[in-house]
CSV table of C-alpha atoms in Angstrom, one decimal:
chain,number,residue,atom,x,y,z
Q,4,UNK,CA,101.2,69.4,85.1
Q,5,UNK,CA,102.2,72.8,85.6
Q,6,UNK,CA,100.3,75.1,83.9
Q,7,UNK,CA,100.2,79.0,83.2
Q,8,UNK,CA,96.8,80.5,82.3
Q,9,UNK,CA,96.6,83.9,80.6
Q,10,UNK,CA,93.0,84.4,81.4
Q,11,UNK,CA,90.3,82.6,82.6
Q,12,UNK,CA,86.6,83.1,82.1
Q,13,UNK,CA,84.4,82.8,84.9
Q,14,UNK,CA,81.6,81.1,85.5
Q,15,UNK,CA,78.0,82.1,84.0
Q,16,UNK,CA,76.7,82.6,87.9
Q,17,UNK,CA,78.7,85.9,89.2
Q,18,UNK,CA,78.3,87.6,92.4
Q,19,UNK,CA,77.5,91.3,91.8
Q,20,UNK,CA,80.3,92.7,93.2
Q,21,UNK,CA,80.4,96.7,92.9
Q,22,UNK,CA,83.6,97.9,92.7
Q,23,UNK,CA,84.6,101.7,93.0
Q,24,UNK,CA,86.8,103.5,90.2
Q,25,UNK,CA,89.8,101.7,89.6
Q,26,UNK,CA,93.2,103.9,90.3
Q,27,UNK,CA,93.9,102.3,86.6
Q,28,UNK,CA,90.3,103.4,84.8
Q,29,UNK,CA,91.3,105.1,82.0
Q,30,UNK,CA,94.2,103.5,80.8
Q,31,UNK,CA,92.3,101.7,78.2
Q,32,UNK,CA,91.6,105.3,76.7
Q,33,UNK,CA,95.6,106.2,76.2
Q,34,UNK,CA,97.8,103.2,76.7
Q,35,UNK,CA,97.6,101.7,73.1
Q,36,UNK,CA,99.1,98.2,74.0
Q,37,UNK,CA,99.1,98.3,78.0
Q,38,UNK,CA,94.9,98.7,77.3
Q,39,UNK,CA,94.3,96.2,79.6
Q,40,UNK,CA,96.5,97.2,82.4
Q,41,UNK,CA,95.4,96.9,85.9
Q,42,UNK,CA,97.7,98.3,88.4
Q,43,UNK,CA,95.8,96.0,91.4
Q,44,UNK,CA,95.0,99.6,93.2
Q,45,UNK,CA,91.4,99.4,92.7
Q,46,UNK,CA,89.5,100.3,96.1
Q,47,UNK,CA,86.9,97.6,95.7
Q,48,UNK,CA,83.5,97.5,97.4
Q,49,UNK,CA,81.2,94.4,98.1
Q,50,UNK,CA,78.3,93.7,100.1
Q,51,UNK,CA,78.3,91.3,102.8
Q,52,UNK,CA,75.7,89.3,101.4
Q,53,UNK,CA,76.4,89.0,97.5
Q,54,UNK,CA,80.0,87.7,98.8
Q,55,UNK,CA,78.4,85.3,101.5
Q,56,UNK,CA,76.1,84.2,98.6
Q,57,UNK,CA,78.7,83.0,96.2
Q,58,UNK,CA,80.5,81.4,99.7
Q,59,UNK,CA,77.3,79.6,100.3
Q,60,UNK,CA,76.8,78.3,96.4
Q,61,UNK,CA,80.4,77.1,95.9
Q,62,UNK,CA,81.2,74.5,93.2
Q,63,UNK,CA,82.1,71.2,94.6
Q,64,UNK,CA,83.1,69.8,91.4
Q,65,UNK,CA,87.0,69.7,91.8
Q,66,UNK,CA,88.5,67.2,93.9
Q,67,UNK,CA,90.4,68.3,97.1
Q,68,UNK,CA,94.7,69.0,97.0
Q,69,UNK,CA,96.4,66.2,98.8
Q,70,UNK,CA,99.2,67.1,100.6
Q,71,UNK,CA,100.6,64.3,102.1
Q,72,UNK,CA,100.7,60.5,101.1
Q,73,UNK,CA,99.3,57.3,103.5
Q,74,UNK,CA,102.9,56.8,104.2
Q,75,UNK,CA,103.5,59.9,105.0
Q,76,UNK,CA,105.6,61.2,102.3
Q,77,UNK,CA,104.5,65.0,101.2
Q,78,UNK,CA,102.7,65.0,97.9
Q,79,UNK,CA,102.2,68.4,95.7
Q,80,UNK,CA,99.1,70.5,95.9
Q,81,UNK,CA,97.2,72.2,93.6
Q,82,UNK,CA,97.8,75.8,94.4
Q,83,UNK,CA,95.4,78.4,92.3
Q,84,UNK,CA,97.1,81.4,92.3
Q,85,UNK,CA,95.5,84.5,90.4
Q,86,UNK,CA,97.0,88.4,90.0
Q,87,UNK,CA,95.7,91.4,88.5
Q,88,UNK,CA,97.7,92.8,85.1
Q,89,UNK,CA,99.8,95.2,86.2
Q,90,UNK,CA,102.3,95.1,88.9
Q,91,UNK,CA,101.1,93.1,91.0
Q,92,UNK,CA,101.4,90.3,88.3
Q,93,UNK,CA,105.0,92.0,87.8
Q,94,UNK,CA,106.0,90.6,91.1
Q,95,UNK,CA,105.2,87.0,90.0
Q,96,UNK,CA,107.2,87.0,86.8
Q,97,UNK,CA,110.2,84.5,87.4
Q,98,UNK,CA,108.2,82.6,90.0
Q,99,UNK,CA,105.8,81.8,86.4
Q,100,UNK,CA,108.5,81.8,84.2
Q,101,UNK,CA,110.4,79.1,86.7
Q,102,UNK,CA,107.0,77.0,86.8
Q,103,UNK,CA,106.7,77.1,83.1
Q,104,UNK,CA,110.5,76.2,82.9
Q,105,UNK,CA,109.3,73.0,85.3
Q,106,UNK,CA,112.3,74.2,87.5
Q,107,UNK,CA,109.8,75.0,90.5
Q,108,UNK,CA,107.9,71.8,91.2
Q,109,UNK,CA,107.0,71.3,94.8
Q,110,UNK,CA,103.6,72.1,94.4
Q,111,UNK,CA,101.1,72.1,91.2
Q,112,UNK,CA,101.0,76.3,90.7
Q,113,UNK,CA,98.4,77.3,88.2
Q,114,UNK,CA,98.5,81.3,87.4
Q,115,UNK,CA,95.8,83.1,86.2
Q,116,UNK,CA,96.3,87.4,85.0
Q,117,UNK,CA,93.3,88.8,85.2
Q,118,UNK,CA,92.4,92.4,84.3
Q,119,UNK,CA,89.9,93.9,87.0
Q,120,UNK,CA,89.1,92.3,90.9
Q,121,UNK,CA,85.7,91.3,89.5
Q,122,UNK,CA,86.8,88.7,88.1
Q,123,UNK,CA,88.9,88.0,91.1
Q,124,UNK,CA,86.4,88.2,94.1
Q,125,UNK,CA,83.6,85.5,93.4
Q,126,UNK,CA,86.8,82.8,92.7
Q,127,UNK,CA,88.1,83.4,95.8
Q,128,UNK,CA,84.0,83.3,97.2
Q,129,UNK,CA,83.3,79.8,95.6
Q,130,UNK,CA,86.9,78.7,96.7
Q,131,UNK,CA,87.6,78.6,93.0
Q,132,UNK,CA,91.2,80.2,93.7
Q,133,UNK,CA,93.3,79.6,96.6
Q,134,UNK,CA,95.7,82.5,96.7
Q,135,UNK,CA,95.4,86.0,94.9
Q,136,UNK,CA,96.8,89.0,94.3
Q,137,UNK,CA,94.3,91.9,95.1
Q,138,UNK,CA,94.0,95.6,96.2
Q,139,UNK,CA,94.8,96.0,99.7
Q,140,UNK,CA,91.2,97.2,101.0
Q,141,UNK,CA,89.8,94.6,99.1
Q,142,UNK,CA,91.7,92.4,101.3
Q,143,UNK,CA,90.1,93.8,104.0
Q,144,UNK,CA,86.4,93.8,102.2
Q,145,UNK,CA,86.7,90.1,101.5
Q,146,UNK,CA,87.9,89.2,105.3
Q,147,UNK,CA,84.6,91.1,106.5
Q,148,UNK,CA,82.3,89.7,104.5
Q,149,UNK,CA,83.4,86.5,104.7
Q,150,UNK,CA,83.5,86.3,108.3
Q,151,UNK,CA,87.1,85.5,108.2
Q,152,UNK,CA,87.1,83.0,105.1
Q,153,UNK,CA,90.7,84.8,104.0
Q,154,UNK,CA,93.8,85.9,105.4
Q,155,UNK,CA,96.7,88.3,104.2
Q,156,UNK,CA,100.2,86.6,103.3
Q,157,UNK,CA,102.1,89.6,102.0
Q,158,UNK,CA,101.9,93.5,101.1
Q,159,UNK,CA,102.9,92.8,97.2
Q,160,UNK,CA,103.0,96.5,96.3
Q,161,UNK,CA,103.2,100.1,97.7
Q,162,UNK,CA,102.0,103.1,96.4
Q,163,UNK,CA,101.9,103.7,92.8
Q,164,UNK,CA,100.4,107.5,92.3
Q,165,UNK,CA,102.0,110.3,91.4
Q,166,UNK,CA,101.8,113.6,91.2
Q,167,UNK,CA,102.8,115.0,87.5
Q,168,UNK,CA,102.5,118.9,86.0
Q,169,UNK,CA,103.5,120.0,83.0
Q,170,UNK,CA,106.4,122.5,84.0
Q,171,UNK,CA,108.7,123.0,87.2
Q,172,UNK,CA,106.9,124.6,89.7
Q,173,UNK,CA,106.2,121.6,92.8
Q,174,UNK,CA,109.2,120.7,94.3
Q,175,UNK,CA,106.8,119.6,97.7
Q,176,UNK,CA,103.3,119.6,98.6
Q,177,UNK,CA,102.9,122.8,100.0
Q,178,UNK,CA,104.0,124.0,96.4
Q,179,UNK,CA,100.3,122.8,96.0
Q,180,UNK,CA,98.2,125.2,97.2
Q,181,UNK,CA,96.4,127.5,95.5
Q,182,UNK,CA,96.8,125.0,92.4
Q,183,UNK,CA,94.2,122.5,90.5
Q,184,UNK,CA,94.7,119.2,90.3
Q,185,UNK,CA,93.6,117.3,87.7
Q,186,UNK,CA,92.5,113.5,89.2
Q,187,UNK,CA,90.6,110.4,88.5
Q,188,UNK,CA,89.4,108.2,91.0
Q,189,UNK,CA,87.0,110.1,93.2
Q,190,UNK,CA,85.3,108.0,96.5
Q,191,UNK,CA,88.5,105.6,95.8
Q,192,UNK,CA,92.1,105.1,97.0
Q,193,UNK,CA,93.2,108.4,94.6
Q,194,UNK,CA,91.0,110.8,96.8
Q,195,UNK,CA,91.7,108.9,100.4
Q,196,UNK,CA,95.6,109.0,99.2
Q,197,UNK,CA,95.6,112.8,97.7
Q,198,UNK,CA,93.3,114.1,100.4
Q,199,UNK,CA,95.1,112.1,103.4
Q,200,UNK,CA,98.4,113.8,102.3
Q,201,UNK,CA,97.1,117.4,101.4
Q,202,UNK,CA,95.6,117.0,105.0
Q,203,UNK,CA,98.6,116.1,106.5
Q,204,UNK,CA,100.4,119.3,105.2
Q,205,UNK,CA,98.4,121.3,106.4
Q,206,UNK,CA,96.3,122.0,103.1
Q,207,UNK,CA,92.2,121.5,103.0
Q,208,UNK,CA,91.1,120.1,99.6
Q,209,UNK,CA,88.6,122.0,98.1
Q,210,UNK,CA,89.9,125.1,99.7
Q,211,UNK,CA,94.0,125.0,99.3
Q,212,UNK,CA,93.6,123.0,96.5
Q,213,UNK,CA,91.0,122.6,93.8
Q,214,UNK,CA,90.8,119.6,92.5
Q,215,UNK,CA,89.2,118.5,89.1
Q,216,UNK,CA,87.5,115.1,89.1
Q,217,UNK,CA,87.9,113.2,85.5
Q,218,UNK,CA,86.2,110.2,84.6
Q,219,UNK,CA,89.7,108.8,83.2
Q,220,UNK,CA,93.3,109.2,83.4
Q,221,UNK,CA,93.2,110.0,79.7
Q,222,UNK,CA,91.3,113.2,80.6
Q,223,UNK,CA,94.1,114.4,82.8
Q,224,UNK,CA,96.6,113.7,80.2
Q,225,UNK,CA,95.1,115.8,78.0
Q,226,UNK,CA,94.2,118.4,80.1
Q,227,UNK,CA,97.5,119.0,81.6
Q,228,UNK,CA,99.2,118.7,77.8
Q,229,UNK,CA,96.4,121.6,77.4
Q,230,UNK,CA,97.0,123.6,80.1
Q,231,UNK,CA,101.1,125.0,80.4
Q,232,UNK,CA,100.7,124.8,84.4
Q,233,UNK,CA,98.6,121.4,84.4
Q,234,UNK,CA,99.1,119.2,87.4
Q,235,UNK,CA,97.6,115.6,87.6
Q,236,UNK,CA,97.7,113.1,90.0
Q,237,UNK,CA,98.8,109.4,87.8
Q,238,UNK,CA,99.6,106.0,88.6
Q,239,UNK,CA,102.1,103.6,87.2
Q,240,UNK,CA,102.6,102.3,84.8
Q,241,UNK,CA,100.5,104.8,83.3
Q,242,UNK,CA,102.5,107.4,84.3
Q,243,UNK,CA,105.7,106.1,81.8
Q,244,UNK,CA,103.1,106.0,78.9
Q,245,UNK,CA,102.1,109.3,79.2
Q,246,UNK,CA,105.6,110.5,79.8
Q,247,UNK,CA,106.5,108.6,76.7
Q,248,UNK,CA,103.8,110.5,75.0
Q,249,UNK,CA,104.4,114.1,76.1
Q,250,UNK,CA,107.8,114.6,77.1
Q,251,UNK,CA,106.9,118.0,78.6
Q,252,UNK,CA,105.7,116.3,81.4
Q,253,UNK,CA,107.9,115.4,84.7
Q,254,UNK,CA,107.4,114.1,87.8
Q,255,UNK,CA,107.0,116.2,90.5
Q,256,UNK,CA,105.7,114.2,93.6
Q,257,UNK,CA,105.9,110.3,94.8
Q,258,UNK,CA,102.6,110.5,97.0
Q,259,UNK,CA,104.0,107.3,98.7
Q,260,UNK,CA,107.0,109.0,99.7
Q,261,UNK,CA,104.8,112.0,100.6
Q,262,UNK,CA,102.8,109.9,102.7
Q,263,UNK,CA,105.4,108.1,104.7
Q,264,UNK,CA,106.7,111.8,105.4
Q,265,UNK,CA,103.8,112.5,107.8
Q,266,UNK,CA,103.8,109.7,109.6
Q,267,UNK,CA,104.6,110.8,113.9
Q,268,UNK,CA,106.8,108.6,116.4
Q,269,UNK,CA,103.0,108.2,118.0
Q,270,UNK,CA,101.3,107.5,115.3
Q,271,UNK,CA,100.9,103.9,113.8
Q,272,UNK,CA,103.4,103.0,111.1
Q,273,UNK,CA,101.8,103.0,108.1
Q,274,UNK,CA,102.2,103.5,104.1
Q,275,UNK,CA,100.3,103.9,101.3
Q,276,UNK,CA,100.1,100.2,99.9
Q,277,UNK,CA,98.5,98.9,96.7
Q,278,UNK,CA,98.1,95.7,96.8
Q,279,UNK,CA,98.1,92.8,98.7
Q,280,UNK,CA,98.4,88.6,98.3
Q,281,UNK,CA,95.1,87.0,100.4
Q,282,UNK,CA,95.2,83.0,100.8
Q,283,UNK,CA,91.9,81.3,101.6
Q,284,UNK,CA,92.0,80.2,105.6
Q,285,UNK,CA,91.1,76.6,104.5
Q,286,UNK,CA,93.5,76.0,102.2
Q,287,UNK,CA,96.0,77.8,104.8
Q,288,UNK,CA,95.0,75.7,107.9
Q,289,UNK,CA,94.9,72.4,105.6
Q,290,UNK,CA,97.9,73.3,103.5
Q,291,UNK,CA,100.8,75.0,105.1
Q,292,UNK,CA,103.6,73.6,103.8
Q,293,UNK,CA,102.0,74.8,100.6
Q,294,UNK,CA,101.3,78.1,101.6
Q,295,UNK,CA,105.4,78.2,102.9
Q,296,UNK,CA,106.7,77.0,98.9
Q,297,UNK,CA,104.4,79.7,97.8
Q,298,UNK,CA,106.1,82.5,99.8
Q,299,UNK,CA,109.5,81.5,99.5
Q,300,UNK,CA,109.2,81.2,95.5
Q,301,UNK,CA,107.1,84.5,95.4
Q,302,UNK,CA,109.9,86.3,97.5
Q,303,UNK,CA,112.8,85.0,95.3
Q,304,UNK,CA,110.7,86.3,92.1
Q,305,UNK,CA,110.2,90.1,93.8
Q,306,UNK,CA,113.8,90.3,94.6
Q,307,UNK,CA,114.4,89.0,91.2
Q,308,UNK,CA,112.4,91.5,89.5
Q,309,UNK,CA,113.8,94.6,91.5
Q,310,UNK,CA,117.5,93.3,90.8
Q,311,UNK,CA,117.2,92.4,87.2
Q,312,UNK,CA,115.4,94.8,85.3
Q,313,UNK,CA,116.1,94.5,81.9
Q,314,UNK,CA,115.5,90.3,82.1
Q,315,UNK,CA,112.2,91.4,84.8
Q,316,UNK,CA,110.7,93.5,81.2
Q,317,UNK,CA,110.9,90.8,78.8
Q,318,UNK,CA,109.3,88.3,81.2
Q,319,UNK,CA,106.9,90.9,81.5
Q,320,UNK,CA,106.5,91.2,78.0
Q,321,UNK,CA,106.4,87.7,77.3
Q,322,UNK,CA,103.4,87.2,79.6
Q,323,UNK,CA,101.6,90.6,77.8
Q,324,UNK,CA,101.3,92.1,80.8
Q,325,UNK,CA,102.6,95.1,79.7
Q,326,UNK,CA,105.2,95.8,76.8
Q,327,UNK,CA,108.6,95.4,77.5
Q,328,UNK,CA,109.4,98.3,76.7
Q,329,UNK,CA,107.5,100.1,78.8
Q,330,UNK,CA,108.3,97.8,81.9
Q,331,UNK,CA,111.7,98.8,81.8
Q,332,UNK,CA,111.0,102.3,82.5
Q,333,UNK,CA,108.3,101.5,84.8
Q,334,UNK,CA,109.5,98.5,86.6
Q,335,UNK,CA,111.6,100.5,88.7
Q,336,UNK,CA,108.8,102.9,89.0
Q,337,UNK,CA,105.7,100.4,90.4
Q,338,UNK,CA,107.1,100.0,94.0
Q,339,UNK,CA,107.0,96.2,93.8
Q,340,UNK,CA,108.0,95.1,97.3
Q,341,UNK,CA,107.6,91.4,99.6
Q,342,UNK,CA,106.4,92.5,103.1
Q,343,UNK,CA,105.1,89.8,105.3
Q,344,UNK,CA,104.9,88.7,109.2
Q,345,UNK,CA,105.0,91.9,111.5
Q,346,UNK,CA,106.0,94.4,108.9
Q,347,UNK,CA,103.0,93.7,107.0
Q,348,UNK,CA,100.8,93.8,109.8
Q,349,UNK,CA,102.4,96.9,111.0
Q,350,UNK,CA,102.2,98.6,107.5
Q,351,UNK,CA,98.8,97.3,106.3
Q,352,UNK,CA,97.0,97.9,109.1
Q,353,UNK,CA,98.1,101.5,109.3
Q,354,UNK,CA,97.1,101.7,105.6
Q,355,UNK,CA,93.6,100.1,106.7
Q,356,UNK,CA,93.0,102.9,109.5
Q,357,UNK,CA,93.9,105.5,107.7
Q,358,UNK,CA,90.9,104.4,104.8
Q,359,UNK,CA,88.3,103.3,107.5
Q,360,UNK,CA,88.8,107.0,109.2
Q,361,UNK,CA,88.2,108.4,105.6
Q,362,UNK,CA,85.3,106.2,104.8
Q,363,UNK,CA,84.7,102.8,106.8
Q,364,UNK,CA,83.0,101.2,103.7
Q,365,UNK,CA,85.9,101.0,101.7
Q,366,UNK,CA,87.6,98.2,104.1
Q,367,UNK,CA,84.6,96.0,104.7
Q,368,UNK,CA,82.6,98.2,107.5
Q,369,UNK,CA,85.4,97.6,110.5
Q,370,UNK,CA,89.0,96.9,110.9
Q,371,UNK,CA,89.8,93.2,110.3
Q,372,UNK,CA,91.2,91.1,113.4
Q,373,UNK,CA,94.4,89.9,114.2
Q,374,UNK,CA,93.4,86.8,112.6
Q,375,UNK,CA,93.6,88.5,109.6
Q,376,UNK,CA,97.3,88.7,109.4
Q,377,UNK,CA,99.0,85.4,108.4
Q,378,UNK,CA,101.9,84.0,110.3
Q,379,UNK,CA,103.9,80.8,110.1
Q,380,UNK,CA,102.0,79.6,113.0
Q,381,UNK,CA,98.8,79.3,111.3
Q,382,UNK,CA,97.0,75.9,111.8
């Protein structure tokens, strides 16, 4: 039976997996009803062997998916799938909504939204899950120390930060220097983002620009509503509540945009990227017919989303991820895209050199291999 599971608690026995400030921290603090949003952009970090560890203890308890019949005739599979509240769960709306409707039936789709990558990352360890929607580097981190145990089926979402001030003054980033920036997410993908662009243009943090480290986004907030030249860098959809809340406040920079500026003819193509949808390489290599539904219904459900905003929010809504309200502002705000095949090795693995040049550990240690990167030919 088709199933959709709003959360799911994990088992008593969890790997300690130490993740670094979430790009989403602090929206607990300030978001009222979207407390428990989780944008997916989390730069995650886990250690070879607490992964391994869960890999090596996995339950045995369920029964394995059958995909084809004695006679031959394909049979549904059980196909796990979890994503993180926020928009990398907007992405997956209709494809639910359809499963709940019972008008997607090919396979047996279970969803899980969950509301940080810990609860994510020992699932996918024990084989608990069999696809997932998680921050791009954790993609990587999982591949690494899991000696391969997952590949990547799709870019889900691009970047999501922005830079916000309170007044009119940046119109580009060279408007930047000589300013502070308020910011939260130091030693994750905010700093590797900010610094990578500020670079790029020319600027040295710390010298061209000062830049204020808060524990949570709700610190910016209020220091930029405090301050009549405030600048903070914010994410989405955290970025519509606080508009909502202070209407002095205005966008002034789409660091994705920003980013893709500085990319060279030489260089390698990359983007910023959020998040990214990993499927285990067993259930791949045993399952790819399975893995195939999946992508197809998960495309249809991201062009839906981006073409149908106003029905896209109350789905949204309707599965609490965030209010719908709010997700019709932010939907088209949260960069919700379907990359997969070249493009996504293309883009992603830009993304990945760019973080393992800033700080190797926040990808796993080394650049994954081209094994890494699924593709229709995957046995």
């Amino acid at each position: 039976m088709k199933r959709w599971n709003k959360t799911r608690k994990l088992p008593a026995v969890l790997l300690a997996v130490l993740l670094a400030l979430s790009v989403l921290a602090g929206c607990s603090d300030a978001a009222s009803s979207d407390s428990s949003v989780n944008d997916g952009s989390q730069t995650a970090s886990a250690s070879g062997s607490e992964v391994q560890d869960a890999s090596d203890n996995e339950e045995q308890d369920g029964e394995p998916a059958v995909s084809e019949s004695d006679d031959g005739s394909s049979e549904p599979v059980d196909v796990r799938i979890a994503a993180l509240k926020g928009p990398t769960a907007m992405g997956m709306v209709k494809f639910m909504n359809d499963v709940d409707q019972q008008t997607i039936t090919d396979e047996n789709y279970t969803f899980s939204i969950v509301a940080s990558p810990d609860e994510v990352t020992p699932q996918i360890a024990q084989g608990n899950l069999d696809i997932a929607a998680v921050p791009a580097n954790l993609a990587s981190i999982l591949y690494n120390n899991m000696d391969g145990a997952v590949q990547v089926l799709t870019v889900n979402t691009l970047g999501v930060l922005y830079i916000v001030e309170n007044g009119d003054t940046i119109q580009s980033v060279a408007d930047l220097k000589g300013k502070t920036i308020y910011a939260s997410g130091k030693g994750s993908t905010p700093e590797y983002a900010l610094n990578y662009v500020l670079e790029q243009n020319g600027l040295v943090p710390g010298t061209d620009v000062t830049i204020e480290w808060k524990s949570e986004h709700s610190e910016c907030v209020a220091a930029i509503t405090a301050d009549a030249a405030g600048i903070a860098m914010l994410p989405q959809p955290f970025v519509t509540t606080a508009l909502t809340q202070n209407p002095s406040l205005r966008v002034a920079l789409d660091l994705t945009e920003e980013w893709e500026k500085v990319q060279t003819d030489d260089s390698a193509a990359s983007t910023l990227i959020t998040g990214a949808t990993v499927v285990r390489t067993e259930f791949a290599q045993e399952h790819p017919e399975a893995v195939e539904n999946f992508l197809k219904h998960y495309k249809e459900s991201v062009e839906y989303v981006n073409g149908n905003t106003e029905e896209a929010a109350k789905l949204v809504g309707n599965y609490d991820i965030v209010t719908e309200e709010v997700a019709k502002t932010a939907l088209p705000e949260c960069n919700i895209v379907y990359l997969a095949g070249d493009e996504m090795k293309e883009k992603l693995s830009g993304y990945l050199s760019v973080l393992n040049e800033q700080n190797p550990e926040s990808i796993g240690g080394t650049l994954p291999g081209d094994d890494f990167y699924y593709t229709e030919e995957t046995e």
